[in-house]
Coordinates of C-alpha atoms in Angstrom, one line a residue:
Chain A
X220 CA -1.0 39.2 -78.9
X221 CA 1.5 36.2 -79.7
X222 CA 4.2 36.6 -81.9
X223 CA 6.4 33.5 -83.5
X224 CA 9.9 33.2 -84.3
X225 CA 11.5 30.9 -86.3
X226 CA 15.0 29.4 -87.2
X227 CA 15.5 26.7 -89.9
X228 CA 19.3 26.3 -89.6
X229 CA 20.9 23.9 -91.4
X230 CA 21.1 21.5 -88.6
X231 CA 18.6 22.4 -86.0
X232 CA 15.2 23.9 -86.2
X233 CA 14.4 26.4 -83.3
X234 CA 10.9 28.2 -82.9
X235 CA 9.8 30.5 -80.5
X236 CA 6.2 32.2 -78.8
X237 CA 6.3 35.5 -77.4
X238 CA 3.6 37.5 -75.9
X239 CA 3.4 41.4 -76.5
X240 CA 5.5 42.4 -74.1
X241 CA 8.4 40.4 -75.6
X242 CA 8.1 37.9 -72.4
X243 CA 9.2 34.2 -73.6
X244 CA 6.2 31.7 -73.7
X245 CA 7.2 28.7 -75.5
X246 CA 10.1 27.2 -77.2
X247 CA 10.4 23.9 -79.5
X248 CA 13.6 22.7 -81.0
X249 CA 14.3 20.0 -83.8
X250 CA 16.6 18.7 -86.1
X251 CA 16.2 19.5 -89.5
X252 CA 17.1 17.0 -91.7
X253 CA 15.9 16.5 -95.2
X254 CA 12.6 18.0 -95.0
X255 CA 12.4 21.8 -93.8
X256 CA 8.7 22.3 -93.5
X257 CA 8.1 19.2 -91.7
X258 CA 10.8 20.6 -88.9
X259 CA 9.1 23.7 -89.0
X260 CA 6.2 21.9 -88.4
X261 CA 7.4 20.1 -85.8
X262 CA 8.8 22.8 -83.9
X263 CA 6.1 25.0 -84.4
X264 CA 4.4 22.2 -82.4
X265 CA 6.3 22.1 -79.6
X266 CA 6.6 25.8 -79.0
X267 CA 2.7 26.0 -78.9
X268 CA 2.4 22.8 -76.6
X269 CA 4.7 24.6 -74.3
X270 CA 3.0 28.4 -74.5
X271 CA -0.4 26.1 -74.3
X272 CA -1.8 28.5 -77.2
X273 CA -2.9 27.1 -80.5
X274 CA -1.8 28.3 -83.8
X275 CA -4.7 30.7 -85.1
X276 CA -3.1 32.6 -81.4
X277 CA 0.0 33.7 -83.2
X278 CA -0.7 37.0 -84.6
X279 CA 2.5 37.1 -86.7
X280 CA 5.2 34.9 -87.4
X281 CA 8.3 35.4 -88.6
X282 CA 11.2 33.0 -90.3
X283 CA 14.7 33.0 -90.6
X284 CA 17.7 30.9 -91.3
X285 CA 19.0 29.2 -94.3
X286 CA 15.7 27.6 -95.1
X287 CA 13.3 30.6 -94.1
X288 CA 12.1 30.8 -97.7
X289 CA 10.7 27.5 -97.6
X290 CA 7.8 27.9 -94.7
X291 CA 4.4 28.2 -96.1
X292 CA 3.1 29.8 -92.4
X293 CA 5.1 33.0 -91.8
X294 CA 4.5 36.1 -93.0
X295 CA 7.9 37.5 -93.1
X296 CA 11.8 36.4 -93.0
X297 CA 14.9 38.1 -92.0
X298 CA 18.3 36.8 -92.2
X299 CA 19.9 34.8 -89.5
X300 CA 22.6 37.8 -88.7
X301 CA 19.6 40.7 -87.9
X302 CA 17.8 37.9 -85.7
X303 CA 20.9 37.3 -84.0
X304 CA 22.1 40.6 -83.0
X305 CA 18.7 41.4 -82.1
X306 CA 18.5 38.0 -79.9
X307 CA 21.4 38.5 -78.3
X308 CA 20.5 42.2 -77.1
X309 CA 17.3 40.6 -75.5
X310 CA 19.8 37.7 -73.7
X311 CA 22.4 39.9 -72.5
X312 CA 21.4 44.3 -72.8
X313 CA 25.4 44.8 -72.5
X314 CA 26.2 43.1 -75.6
X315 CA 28.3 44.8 -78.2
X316 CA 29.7 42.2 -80.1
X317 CA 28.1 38.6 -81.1
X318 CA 29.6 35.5 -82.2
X319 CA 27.3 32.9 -83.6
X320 CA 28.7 29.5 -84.5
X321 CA 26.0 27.1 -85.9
X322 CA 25.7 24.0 -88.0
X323 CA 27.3 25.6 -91.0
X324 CA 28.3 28.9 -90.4
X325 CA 30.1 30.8 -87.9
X326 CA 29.5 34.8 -88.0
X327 CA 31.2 37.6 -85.9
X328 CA 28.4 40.8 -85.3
X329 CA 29.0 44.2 -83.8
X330 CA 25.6 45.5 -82.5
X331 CA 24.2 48.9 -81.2
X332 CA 22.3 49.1 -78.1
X333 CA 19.1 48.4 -80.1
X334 CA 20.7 45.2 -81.4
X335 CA 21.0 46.8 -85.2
X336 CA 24.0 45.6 -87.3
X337 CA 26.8 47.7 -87.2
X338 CA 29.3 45.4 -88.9
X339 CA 29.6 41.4 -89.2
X340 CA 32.3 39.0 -90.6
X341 CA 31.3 35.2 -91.7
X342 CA 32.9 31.8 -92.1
X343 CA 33.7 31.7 -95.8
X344 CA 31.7 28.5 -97.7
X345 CA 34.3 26.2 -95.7
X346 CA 32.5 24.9 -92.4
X347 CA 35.7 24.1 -90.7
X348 CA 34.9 25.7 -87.1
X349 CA 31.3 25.1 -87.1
X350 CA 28.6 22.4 -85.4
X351 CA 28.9 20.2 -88.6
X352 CA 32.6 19.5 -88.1
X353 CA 31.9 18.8 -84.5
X354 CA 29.5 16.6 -85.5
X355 CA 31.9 14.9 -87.7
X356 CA 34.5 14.6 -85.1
X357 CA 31.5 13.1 -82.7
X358 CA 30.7 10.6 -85.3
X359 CA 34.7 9.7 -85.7
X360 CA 35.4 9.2 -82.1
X361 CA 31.9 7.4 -81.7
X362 CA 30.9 9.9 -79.2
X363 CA 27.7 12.4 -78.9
X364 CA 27.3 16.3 -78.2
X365 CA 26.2 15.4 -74.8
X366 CA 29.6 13.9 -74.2
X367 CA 31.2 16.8 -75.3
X368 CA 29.3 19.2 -73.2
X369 CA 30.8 17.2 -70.5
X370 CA 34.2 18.0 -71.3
X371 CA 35.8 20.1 -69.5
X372 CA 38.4 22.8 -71.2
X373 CA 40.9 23.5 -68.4
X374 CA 41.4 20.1 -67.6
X375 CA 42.5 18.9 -70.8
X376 CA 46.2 19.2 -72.7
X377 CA 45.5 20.6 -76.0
X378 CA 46.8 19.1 -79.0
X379 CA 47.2 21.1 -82.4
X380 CA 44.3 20.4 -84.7
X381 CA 44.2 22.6 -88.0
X382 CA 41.2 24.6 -87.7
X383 CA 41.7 25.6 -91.3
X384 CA 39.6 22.1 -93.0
X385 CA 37.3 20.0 -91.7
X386 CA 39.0 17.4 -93.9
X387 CA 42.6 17.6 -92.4
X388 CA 41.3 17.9 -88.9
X389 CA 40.0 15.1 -88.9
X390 CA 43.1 13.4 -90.6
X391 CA 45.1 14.7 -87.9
X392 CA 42.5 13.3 -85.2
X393 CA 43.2 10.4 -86.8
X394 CA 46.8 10.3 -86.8
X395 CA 46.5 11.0 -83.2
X396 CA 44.1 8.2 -82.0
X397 CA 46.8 5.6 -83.8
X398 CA 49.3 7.8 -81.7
X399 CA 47.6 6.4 -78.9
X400 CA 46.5 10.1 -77.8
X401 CA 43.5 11.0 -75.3
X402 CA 40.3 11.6 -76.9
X403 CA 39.9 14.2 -74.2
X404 CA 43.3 16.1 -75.4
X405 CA 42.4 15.9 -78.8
X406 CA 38.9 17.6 -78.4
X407 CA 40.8 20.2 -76.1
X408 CA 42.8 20.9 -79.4
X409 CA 39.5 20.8 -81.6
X410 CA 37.8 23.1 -79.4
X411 CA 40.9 25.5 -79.2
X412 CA 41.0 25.6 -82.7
X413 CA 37.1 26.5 -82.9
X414 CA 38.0 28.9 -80.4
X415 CA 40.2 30.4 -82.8
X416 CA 38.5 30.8 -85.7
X417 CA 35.9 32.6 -83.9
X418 CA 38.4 35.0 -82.4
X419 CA 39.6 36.2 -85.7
X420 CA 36.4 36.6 -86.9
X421 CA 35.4 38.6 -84.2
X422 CA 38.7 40.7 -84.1
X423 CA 37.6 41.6 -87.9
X424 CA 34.7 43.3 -86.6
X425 CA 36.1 44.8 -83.6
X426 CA 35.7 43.3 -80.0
X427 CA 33.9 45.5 -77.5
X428 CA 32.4 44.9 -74.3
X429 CA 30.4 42.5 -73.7
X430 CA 30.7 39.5 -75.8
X431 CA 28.1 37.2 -76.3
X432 CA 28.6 33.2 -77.8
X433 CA 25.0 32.3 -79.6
X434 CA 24.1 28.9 -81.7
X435 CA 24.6 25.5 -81.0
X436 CA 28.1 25.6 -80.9
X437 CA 27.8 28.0 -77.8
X438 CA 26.5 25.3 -75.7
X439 CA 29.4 22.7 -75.3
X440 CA 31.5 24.7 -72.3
X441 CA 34.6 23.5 -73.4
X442 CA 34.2 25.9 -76.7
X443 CA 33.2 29.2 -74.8
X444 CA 36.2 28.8 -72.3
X445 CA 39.0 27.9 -74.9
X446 CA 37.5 31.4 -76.4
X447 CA 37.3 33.1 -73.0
X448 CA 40.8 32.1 -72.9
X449 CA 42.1 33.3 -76.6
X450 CA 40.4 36.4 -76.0
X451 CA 41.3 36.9 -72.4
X452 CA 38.1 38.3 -72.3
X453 CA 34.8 37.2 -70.3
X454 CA 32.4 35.6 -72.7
X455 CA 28.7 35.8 -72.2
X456 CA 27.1 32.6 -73.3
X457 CA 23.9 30.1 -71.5
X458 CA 21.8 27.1 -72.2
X459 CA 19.7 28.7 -74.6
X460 CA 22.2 30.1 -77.0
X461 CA 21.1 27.8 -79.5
X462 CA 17.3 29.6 -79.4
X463 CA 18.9 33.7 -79.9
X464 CA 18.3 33.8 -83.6
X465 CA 14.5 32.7 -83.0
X466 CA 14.3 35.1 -80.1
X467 CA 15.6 37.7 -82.6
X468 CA 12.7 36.6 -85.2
X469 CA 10.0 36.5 -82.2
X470 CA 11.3 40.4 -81.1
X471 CA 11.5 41.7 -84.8
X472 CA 7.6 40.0 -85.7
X473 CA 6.7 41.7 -82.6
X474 CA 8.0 45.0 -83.8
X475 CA 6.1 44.9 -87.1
X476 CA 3.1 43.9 -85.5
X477 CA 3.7 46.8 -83.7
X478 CA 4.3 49.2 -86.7
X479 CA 1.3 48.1 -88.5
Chain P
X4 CA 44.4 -24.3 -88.8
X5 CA 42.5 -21.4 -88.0
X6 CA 44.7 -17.7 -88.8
X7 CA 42.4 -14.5 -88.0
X8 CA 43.0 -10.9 -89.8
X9 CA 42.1 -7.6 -87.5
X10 CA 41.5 -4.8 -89.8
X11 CA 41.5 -1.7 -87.5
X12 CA 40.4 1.0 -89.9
X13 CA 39.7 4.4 -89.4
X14 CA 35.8 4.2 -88.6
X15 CA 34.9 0.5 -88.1
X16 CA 37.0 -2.5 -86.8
X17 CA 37.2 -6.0 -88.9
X18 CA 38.0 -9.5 -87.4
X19 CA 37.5 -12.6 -89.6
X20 CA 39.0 -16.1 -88.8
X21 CA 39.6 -18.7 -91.9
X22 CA 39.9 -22.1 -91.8
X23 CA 42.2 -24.5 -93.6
X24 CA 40.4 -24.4 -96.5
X25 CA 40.6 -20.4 -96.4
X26 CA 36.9 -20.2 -95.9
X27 CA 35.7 -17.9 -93.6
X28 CA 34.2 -18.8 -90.2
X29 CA 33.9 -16.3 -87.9
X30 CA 33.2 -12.3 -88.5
X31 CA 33.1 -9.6 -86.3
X32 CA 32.6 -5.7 -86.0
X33 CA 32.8 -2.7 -84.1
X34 CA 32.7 1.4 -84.7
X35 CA 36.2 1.9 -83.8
X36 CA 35.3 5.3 -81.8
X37 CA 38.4 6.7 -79.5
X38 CA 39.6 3.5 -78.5
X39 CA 41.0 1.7 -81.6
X40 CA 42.8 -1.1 -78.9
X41 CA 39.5 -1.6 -77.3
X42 CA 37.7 -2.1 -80.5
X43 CA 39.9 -4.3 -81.6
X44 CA 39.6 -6.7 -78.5
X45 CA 35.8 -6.9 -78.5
X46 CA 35.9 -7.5 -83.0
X47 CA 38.1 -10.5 -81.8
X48 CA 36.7 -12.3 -79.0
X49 CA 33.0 -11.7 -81.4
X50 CA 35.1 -13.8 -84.2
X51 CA 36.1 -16.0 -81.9
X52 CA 32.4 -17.0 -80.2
X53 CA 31.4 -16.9 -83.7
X54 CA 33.4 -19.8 -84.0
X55 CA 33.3 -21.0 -80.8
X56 CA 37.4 -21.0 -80.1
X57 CA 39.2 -19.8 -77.7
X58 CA 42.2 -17.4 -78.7
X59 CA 44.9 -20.9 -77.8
X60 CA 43.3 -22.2 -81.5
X61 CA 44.2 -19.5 -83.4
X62 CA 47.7 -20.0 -84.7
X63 CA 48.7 -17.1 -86.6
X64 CA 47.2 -13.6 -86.4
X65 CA 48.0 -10.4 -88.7
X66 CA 47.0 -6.9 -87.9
X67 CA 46.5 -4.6 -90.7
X68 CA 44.5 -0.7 -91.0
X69 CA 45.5 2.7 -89.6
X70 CA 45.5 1.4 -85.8
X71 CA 47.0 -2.0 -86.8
X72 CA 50.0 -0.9 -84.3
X73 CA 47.8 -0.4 -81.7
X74 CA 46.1 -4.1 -81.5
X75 CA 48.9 -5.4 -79.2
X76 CA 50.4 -9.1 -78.2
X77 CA 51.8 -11.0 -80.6
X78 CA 50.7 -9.9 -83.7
X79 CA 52.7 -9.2 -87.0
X80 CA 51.4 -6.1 -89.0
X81 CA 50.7 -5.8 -92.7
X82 CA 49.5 -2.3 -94.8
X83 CA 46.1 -2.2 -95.8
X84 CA 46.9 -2.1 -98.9
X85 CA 49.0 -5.2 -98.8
X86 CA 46.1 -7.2 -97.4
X87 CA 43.2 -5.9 -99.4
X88 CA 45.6 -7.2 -102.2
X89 CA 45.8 -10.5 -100.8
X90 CA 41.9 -10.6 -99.9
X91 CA 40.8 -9.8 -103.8
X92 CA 43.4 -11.6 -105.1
X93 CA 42.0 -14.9 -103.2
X94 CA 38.7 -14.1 -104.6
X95 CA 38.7 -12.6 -108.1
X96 CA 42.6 -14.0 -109.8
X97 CA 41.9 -12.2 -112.3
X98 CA 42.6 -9.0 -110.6
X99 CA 44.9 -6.5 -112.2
X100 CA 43.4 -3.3 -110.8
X101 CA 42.1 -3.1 -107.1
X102 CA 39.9 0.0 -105.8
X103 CA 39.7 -0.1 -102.2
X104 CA 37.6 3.1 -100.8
X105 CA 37.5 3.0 -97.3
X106 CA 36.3 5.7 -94.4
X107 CA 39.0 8.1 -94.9
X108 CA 41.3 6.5 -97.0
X109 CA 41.2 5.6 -100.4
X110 CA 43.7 3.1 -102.4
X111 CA 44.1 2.1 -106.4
X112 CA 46.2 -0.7 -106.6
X113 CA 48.0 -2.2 -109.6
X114 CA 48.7 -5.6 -109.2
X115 CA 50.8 -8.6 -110.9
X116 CA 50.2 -12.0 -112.1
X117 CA 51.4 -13.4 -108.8
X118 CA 48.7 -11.1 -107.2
X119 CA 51.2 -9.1 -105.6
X120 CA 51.3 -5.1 -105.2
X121 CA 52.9 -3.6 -108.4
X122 CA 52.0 -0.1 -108.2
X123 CA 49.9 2.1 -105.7
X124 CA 48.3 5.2 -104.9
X125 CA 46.4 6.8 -102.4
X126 CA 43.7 9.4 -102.5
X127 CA 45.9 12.6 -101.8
X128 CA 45.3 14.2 -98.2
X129 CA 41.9 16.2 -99.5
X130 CA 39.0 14.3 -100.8
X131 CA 39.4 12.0 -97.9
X132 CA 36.5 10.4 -96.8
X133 CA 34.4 8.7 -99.8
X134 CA 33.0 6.2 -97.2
X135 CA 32.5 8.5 -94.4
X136 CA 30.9 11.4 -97.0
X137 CA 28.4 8.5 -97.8
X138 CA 27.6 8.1 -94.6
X139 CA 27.2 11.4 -93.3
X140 CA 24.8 12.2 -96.8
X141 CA 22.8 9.5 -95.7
X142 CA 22.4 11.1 -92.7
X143 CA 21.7 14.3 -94.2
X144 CA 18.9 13.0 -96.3
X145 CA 17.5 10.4 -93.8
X146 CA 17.7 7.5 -95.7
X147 CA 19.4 4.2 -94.1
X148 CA 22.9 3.7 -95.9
X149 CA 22.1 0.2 -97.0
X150 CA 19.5 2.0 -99.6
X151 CA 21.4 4.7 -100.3
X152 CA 23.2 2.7 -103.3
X153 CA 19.4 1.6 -104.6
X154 CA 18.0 4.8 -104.6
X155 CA 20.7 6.5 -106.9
X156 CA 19.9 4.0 -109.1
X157 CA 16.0 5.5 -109.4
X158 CA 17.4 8.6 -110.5
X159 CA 16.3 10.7 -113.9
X160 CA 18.1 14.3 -113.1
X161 CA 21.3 13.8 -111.7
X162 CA 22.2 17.1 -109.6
X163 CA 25.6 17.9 -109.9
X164 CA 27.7 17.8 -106.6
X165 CA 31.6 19.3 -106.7
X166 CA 33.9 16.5 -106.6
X167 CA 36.9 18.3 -105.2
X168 CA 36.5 19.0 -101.4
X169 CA 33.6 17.0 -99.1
X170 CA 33.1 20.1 -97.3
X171 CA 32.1 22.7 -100.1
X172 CA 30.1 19.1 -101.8
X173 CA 28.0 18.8 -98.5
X174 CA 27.2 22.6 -98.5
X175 CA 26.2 22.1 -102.0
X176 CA 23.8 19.0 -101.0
X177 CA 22.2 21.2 -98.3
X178 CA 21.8 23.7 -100.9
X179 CA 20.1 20.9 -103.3
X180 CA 18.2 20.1 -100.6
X181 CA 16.1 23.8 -100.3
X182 CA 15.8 24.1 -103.9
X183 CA 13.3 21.0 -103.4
X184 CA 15.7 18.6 -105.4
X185 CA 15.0 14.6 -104.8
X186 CA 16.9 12.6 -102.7
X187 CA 17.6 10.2 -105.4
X188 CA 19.0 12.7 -108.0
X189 CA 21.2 14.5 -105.2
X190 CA 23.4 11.2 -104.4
X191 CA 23.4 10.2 -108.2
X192 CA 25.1 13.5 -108.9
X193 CA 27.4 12.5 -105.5
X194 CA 27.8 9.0 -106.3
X195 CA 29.0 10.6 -110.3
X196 CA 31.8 12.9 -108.5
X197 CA 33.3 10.4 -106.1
X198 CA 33.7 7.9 -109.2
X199 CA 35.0 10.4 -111.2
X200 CA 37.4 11.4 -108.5
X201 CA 38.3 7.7 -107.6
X202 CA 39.1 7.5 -111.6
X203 CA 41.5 9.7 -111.4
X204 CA 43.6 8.8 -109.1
X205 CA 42.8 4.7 -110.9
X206 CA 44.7 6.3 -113.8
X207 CA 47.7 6.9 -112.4
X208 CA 47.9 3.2 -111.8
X209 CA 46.2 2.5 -114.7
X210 CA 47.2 -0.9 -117.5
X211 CA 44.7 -2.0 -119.8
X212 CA 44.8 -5.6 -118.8
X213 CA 43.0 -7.5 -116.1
X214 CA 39.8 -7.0 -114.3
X215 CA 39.1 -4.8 -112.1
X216 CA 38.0 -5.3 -108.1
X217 CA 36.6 -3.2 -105.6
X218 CA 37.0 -3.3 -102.1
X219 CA 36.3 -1.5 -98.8
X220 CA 32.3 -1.4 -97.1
X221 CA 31.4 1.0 -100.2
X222 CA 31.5 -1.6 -102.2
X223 CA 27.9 -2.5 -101.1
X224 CA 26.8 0.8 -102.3
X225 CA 25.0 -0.3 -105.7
X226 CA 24.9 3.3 -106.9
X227 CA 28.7 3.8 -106.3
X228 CA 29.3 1.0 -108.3
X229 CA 27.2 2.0 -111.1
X230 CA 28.6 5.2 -111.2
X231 CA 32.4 4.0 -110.9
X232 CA 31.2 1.4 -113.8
X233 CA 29.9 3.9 -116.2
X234 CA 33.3 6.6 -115.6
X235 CA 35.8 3.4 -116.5
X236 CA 33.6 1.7 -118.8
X237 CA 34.2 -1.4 -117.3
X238 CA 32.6 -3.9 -114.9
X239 CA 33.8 -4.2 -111.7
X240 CA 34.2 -7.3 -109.6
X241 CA 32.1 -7.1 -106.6
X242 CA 32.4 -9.5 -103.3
X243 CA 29.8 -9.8 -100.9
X244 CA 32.4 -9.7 -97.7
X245 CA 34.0 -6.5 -99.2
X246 CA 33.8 -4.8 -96.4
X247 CA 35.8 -7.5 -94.7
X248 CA 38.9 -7.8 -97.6
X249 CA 41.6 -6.2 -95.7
X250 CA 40.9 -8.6 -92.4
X251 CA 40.8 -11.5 -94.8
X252 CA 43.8 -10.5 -96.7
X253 CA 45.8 -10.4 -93.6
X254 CA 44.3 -13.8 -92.2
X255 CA 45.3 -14.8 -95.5
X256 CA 48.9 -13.6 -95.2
X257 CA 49.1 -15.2 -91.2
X258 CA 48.5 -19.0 -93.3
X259 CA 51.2 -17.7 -95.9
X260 CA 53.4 -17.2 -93.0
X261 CA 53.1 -20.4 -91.1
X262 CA 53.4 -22.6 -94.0
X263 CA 56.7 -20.7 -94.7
X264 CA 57.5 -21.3 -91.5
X265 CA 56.6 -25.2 -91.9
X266 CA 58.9 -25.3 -95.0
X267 CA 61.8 -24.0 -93.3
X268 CA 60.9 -25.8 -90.4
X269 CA 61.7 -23.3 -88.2
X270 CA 58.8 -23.8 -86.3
X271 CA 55.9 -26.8 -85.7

């Protein structure tokens, strides 16, 4: 018994295999692009080269995301806030409240000890906050993700960058580099102000022990510790954040297998 | 007599050097990144072995963009849109109204019969970005930039795009996007709201006289021009080194200032 979870997010396509006693087998990871069933596709692929299982194995498969209406090969969807809370409960058992940033949206999620949705707060349509302004702020200082996973929170002096717009941050970015400022300041700032907008969000749900940081966003360090630190609060968060809402849609295929 | 222009702009870094006869001779070009100074210093020496000089024959150099201050050594400084000016003036005389749509920053310009700057204004702080927007949709849709223009040209359905704020216009491109929509008819309905916003802010400077220019790398878009061309009901003057103007402008303005400077024979 093989059950398949998928995320289509809006940058990054994630898909996962579990076996039937919710026991990870494979994972694949994409980017998205223009074409959503073709990075389905593709990270279907992966997931079943790495569980070494073919496709007819999967007993059930279930989608979610922003473009989990578009797959032709699952059977169900759920949105990406059930998959996450549910996810995160599998990563971490202690978790009571969730904060996912992804490519476009950044949600707060208070959870029971099943990983149901008690309450959750999102980004409104603005992505300032999220992986696509990162992205954009990548692109204008000519750098990758990989560089800023190397950056290093605590060592840097932050400079104020409005977290409210993507568009004025990265004016202000700007205005700093002809200042002459460090690019590793200036991403301290742009982290801190990340960090921020996640805290309010999660305050409007209510923070309770623990906290888990899910999606991309969770996996540059410099992020999670500027919100350990506007929290004062430990903040759960690992390398495979950016798979939780596919782990979510692997555990919730499984229990429907289950129920049928 | 060779003068050189360094156009440090917010995204990519523009060196030309110009002869006597104001032809140019040597380009070059970098992604600015973090390190506008160091950008700058690697466009140059690139225009320089384009030309094969070493920086002793260049005799006048003018810095102009956003980092402009930060170029260093001797160099005077211009605005950008003081040597965009001087750039499209140089190529189209005609010029009355310049468009210059850079990275982040957008300009329309108003300018006399002496081809100096009348009247300006710039793209208020939101709906920054017309160049970079392009960019990052290209990205978005996986199609090179260079055929983005083309491509918008192919369309039949035009998907409309709000033209306000970049951010809410890309979540509404991602939404096109699931709904199936063609690449082609989603950047036709962008290319339609970034003329109609660059219009806007054209009529604030706006005279009937005189042709009109455009200026800045989205100027290779064809699709951007099309669109800008249908909103003003005009055509629109198109050079094929647009995306070097500024840095020729200000190469332009280094001559200007040495053959003052031979006139008043203050210097040799």
């Amino acid at each position: 018994m093989l059950a398949c979870g998928i995320d289509i997010g809006s940058a990054q396509t994630k898909c996962v295999i579990m076996d039937g006693n919710a026991i990870l087998q494979g994972r694949g990871i994409v980017h998205t692009g223009a074409n959503q069933q073709r990075a389905a596709r593709h990270a279907l692929k992966a997931a079943l080269r790495e569980a070494g299982v073919e496709e007819y194995d999967l007993s059930i498969t279930l989608s979610t995301g922003y473009g989990r209406h578009s797959i032709p090969f699952s059977q169900k969807s759920e949105t990406v806030t059930i998959c996450h809370a549910r996810g995160s409960i599998y990563r971490y058992p202690e978790t009571r409240t969730v904060l996912d940033a992804g490519g476009q949206e950044m949600t707060a999620i208070r959870v029971d000890a099943e990983g149901n949705v008690l309450d959750f707060a999102m980004n409104d349509k603005c992505t300032a906050g999220t992986g696509r302004f990162l992205e954009s702020i990548a692109d204008l200082l000519n750098m990758s993700m990989k560089d800023f996973r190397g950056i290093k929170y605590h060592e840097t002096d932050p400079l104020f960058v409005s977290n409210a717009c993507s568009v004025f941050a990265e004016q202000e970015v700007i205005n700093y580099l002809e200042g002459g400022k460090e690019v590793e300041d200036i991403l301290g700032g742009v982290f801190e102000g990340i960090a921020e907008r996640g805290a309010s969000l999660l305050r409007r749900v209510g923070l309770e022990d623990e906290i888990t940081f899910t999606g991309g966003v969770s996996h540059i360090s410099g992020v999670s510790s500027a919100l350990e630190l506007v929290l004062e609060h430990k903040v759960n968060s690992g390398i495979d954040g950016v798979y939780v809402g596919a782990l979510g849609a692997a555990l919730l295929a499984l229990d429907q297998s289950k129920h049928r | 007599m060779y003068t050189c222009g360094i156009d440090v702009g917010s995204r990519s870094t523009k060196v030309v050097i110009l002869d006597e006869d104001s032809t140019v001779r040597g380009r070059g070009w970098r992604l600015t990144g973090g390190k506008p100074a160091d950008a700058a210093h690697e466009a140059y020496n690139e225009a320089l072995a384009a030309v094969r000089l070493s920086q002793g024959s260049i005799d006048a150099t003018v810095a102009t963009g956003y980092g402009r201050r930060l170029v260093g050594g001797d160099v005077e400084q211009y605005t950008a849109v003081t040597c965009h000016s001087a750039g499209i003036y140089h190529a189209f005389p005609n010029t009355r109204k310049l468009i210059d749509i850079g990275a982040v920053r957008s300009a329309a310009v108003k300018l006399n019969d002496h081809g100096q700057v009348h009247r300006f204004r710039f793209n208020d702080r939101c709906g920054a970005g017309l160049g970079r927007f392009l960019e990052r949709l290209a990205e978005t849709l996986e199609i090179p930039l260079e055929e983005l223009g083309q491509l918008a040209l192919f369309s039949r359905d035009p998907q409309e795009v709000p033209g306000i704020c970049s951010v809410l216009a890309e979540t509404e491109v991602l939404n096109h996007i699931t709904r199936g929509k063609k690449p082609a008819d989603i950047i036709r309905g962008v290319s339609e709201a970034l003329a109609e916003r660059v219009a806007s802010m054209l009529r604030q400077v706006w005279t009937d006289d005189g042709e009109i220019s455009l200026s800045g790398g989205t100027a290779k878009n064809a699709g951007m021009v099309h669109a800008l061309e249908e909103v003003l009901g005009k055509p629109i003057n198109i050079h094929h080194d647009s995306e070097f103007m500024g840095a020729i402008g200000a190469a332009l303005i280094a001559r200007e200032t040495i053959d003052k400077k031979l006139k008043t024979g203050t210097s040799a």
